[in-house]
Short mmCIF file of C-alpha atoms in Angstrom, two decimals:
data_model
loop_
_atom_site.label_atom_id
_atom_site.label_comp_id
_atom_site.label_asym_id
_atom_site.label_seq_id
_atom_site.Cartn_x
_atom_site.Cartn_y
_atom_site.Cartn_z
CA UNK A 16 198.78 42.23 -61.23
CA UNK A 17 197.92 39.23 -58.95
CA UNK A 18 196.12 40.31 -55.56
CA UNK A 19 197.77 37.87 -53.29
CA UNK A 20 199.16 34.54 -53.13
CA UNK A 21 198.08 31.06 -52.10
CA UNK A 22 200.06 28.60 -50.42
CA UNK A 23 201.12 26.57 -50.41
CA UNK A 24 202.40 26.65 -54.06
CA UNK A 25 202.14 23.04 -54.27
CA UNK A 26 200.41 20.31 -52.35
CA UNK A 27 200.88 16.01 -52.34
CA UNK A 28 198.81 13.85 -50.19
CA UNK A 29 197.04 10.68 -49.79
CA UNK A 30 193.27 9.97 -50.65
CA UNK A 31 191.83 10.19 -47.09
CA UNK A 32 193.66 12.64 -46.09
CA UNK A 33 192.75 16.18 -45.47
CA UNK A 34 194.18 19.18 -47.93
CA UNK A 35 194.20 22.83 -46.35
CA UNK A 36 195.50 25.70 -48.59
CA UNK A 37 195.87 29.30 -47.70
CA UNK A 38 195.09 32.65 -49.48
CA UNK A 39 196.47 36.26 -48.53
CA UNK A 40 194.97 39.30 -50.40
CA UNK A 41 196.46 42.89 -49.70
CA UNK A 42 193.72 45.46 -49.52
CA UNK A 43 189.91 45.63 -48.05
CA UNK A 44 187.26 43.48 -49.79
CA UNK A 45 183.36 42.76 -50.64
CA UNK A 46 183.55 39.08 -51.10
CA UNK A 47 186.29 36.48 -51.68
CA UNK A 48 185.86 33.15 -54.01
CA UNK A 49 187.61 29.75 -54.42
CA UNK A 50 187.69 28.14 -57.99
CA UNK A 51 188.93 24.57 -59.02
CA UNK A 52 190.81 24.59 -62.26
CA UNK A 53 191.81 21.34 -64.13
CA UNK A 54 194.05 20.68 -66.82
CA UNK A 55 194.59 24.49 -67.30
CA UNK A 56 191.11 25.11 -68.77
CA UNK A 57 187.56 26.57 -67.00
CA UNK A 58 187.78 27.23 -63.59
CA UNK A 59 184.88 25.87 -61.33
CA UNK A 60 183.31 27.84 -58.61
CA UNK A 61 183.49 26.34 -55.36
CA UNK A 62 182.31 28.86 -52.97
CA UNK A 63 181.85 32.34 -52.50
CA UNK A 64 182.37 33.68 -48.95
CA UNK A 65 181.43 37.44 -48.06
CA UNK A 66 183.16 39.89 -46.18
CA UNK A 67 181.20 39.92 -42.90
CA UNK A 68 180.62 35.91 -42.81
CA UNK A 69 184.03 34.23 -41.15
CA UNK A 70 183.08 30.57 -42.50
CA UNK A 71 180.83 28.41 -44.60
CA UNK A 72 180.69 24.85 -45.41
CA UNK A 73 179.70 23.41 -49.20
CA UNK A 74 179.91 19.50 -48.44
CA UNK A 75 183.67 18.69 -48.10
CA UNK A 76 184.60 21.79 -47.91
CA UNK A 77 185.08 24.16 -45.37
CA UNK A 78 186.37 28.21 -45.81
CA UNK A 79 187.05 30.54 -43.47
CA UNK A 80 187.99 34.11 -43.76
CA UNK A 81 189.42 36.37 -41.79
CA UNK A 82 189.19 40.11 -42.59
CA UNK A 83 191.84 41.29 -39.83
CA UNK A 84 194.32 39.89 -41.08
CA UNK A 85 193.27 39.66 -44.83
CA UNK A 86 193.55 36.02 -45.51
CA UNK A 87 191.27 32.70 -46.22
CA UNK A 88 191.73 29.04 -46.00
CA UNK A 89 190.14 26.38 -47.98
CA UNK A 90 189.79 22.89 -46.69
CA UNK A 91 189.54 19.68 -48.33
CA UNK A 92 188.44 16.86 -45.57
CA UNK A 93 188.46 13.01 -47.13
CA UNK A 94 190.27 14.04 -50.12
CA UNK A 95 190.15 11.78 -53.01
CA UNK A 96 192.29 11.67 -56.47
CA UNK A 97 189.46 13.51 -58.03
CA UNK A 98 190.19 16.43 -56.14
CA UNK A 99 193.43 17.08 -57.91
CA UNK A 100 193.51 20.01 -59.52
CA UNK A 101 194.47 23.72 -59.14
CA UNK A 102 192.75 25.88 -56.42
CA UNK A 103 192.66 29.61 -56.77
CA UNK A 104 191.33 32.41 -54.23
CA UNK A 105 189.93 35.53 -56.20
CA UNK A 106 188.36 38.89 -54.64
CA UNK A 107 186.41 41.41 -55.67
CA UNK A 108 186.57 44.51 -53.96
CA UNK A 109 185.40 48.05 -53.60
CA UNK A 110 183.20 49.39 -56.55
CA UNK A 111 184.70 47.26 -59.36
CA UNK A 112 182.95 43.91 -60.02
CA UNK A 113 186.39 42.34 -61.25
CA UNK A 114 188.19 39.39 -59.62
CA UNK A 115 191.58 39.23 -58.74
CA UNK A 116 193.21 36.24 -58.48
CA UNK A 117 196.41 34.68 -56.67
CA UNK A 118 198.73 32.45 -57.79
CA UNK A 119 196.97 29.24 -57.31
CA UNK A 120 197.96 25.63 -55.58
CA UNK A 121 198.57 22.85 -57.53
CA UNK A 122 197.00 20.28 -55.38
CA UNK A 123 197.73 16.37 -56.09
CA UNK A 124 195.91 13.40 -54.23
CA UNK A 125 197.79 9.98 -54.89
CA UNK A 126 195.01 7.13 -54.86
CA UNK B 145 170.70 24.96 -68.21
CA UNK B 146 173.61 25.68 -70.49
CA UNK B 147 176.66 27.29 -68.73
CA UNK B 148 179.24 29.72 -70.74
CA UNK B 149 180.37 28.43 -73.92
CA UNK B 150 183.59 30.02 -75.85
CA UNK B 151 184.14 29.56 -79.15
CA UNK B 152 186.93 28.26 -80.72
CA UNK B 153 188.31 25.81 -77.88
CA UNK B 154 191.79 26.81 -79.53
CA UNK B 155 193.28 29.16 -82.21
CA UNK B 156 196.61 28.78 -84.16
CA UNK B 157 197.42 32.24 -85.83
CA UNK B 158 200.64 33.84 -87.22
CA UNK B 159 202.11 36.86 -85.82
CA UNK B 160 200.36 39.97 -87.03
CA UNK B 161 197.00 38.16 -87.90
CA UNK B 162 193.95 39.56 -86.24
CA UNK B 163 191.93 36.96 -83.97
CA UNK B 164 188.56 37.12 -82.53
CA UNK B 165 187.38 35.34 -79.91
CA UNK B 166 183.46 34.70 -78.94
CA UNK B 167 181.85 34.07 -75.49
CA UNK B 168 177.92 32.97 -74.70
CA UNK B 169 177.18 33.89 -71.33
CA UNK B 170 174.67 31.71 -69.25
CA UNK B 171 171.13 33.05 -70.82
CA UNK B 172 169.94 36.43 -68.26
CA UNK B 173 173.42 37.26 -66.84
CA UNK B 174 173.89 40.70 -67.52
CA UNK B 175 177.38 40.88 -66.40
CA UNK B 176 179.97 39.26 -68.33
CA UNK B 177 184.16 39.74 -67.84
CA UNK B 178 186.90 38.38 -70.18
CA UNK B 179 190.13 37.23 -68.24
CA UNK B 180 193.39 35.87 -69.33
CA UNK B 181 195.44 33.25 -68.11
CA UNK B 182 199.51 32.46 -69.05
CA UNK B 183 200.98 29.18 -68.42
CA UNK B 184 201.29 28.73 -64.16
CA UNK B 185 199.71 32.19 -63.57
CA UNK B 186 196.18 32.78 -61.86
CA UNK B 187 193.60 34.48 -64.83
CA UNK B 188 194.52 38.43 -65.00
CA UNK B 189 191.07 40.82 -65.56
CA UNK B 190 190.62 41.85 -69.29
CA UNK B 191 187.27 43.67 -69.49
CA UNK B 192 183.90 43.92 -67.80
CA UNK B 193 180.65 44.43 -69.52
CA UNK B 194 177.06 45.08 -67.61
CA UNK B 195 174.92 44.94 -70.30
CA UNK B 196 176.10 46.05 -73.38
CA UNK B 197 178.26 48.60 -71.89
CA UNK B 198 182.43 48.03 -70.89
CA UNK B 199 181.71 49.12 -67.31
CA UNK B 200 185.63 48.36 -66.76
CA UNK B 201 188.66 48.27 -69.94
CA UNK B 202 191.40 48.92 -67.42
CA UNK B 203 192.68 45.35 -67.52
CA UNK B 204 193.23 45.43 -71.75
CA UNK B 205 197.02 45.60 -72.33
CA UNK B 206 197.35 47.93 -74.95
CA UNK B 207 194.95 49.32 -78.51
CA UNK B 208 195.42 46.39 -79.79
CA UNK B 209 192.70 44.27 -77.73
CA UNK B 210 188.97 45.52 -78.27
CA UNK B 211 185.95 43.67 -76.93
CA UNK B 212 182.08 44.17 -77.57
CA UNK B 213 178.78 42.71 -76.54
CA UNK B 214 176.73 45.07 -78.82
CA UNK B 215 173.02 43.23 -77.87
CA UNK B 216 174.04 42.31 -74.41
CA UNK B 217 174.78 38.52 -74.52
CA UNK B 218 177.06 37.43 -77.30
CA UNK B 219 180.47 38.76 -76.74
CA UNK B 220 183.35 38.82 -79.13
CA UNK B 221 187.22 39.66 -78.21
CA UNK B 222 189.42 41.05 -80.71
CA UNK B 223 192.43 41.18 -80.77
CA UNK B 224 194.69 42.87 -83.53
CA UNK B 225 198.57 42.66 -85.11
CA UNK B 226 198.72 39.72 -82.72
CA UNK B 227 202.30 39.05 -80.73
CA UNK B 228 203.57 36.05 -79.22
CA UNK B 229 203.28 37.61 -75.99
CA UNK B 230 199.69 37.28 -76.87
CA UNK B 231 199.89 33.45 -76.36
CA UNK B 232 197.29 32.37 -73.40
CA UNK B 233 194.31 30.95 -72.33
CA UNK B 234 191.61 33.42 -72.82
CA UNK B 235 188.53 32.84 -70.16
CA UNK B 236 184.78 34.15 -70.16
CA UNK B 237 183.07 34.70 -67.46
CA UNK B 238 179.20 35.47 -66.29
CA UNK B 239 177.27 36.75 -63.49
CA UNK B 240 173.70 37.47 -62.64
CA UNK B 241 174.12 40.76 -62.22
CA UNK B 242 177.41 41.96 -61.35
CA UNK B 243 179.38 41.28 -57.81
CA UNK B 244 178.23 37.73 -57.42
CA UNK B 245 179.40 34.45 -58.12
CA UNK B 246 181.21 34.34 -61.83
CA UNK B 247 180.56 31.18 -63.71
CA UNK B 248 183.12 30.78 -66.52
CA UNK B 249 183.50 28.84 -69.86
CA UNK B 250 185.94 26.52 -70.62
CA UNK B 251 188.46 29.30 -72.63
CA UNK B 252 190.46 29.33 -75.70
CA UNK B 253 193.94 28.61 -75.90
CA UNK B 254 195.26 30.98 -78.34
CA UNK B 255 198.49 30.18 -79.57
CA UNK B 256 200.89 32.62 -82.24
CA UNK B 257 203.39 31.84 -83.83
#
């Protein structure tokens, strides 16, 4: 079963423009993780963000987390037609190692 | 260095055929996870290894799906009597050592007919 849910479902915006997506999870958690996916294949690791960090920055990208209320955000600044793609949010939590991912948002970038 | 490779990059079988699928992790990651993935879903959990152990099975379906990783690298899925249901992308993953960023291959479509 899927741990949360990303939205939105489905993203369109211009090259230049910033893209923000959102990830709710439903229980407690060591660390959460953003992935790109392409064409339906292998999933690329963005960024891994721990439980007791609120935000870190990998070049144009920016996550924050917040723990209270059990959700992340993933942000896209100066987004270009490369960046289109899936995005997923997957935790890992207690003593199991496995992720658990959400639904994903299908993010498009016209040129 | 060489990231995770999975071998085939897709599979055609006929219902009822047995399949087996075959994952390289990244050379000294000790953890390795197989995940599926159906069409417009995020990838479910299969099976964990650390080391040549299944540390976590709780994500096969049913008897019919076995996985090994009997010298703790190579790992091979199996998958038996396979159903159309069966039909996804099937994704490999590695980690250092467990509860840290998972790199993952580029998966096999598996397709039955």
């Amino acid at each position: 079963s899927q741990q949360g849910e990303e939205d939105p479902q489905a993203l369109s915006i211009q090259e230049g423009e910033n893209a923000t997506m959102n990830c709710s999870y439903k229980t407690s958690i060591n660390n959460l993780q953003w992935y790109r996916q392409n064409s339906g294949r292998g999933l690329v690791h963005l960024i891994l963000i721990r439980s007791n960090e609120r935000e870190k920055h990998s070049g144009r990208l920016r996550v924050t987390l917040d723990t209270s209320k059990k959700s992340s955000s993933l942000l896209i600044t100066a987004s270009r037609a490369a960046d289109t793609a899936s995005y997923f949010c997957a935790t890992d939590r207690g003593n199991t190692d496995k992720l658990i991912f959400g639904t994903g948002t299908r993010l498009q970038v016209f040129p | 260095g060489a990231g995770v490779s999975q071998t085939p990059s897709n599979k055609v079988t006929e219902k009822g055929k047995y399949v087996e699928l075959r994952c390289d992790p990244i050379s000294g990651h000790t953890a390795l996870y197989w995940y599926r993935q159906s069409l417009g879903q995020g990838p479910e959990f299969l099976i964990y290894f650390q080391g040549t152990g299944a540390a976590d099975d709780s994500g096969l379906p049913n008897d019919r799906f076995f996985a090994v990783r009997p010298e703790g690298s190579v790992s091979t899925l199996k998958i038996q009597r396979t159903e159309r249901g069966d039909s996804a992308v099937y994704l490999c993953a590695s980690s250092m050592t467990g509860r840290d960023t998972q790199y993952f291959g580029p998966g096999t479509r598996l397709t039955v007919l």
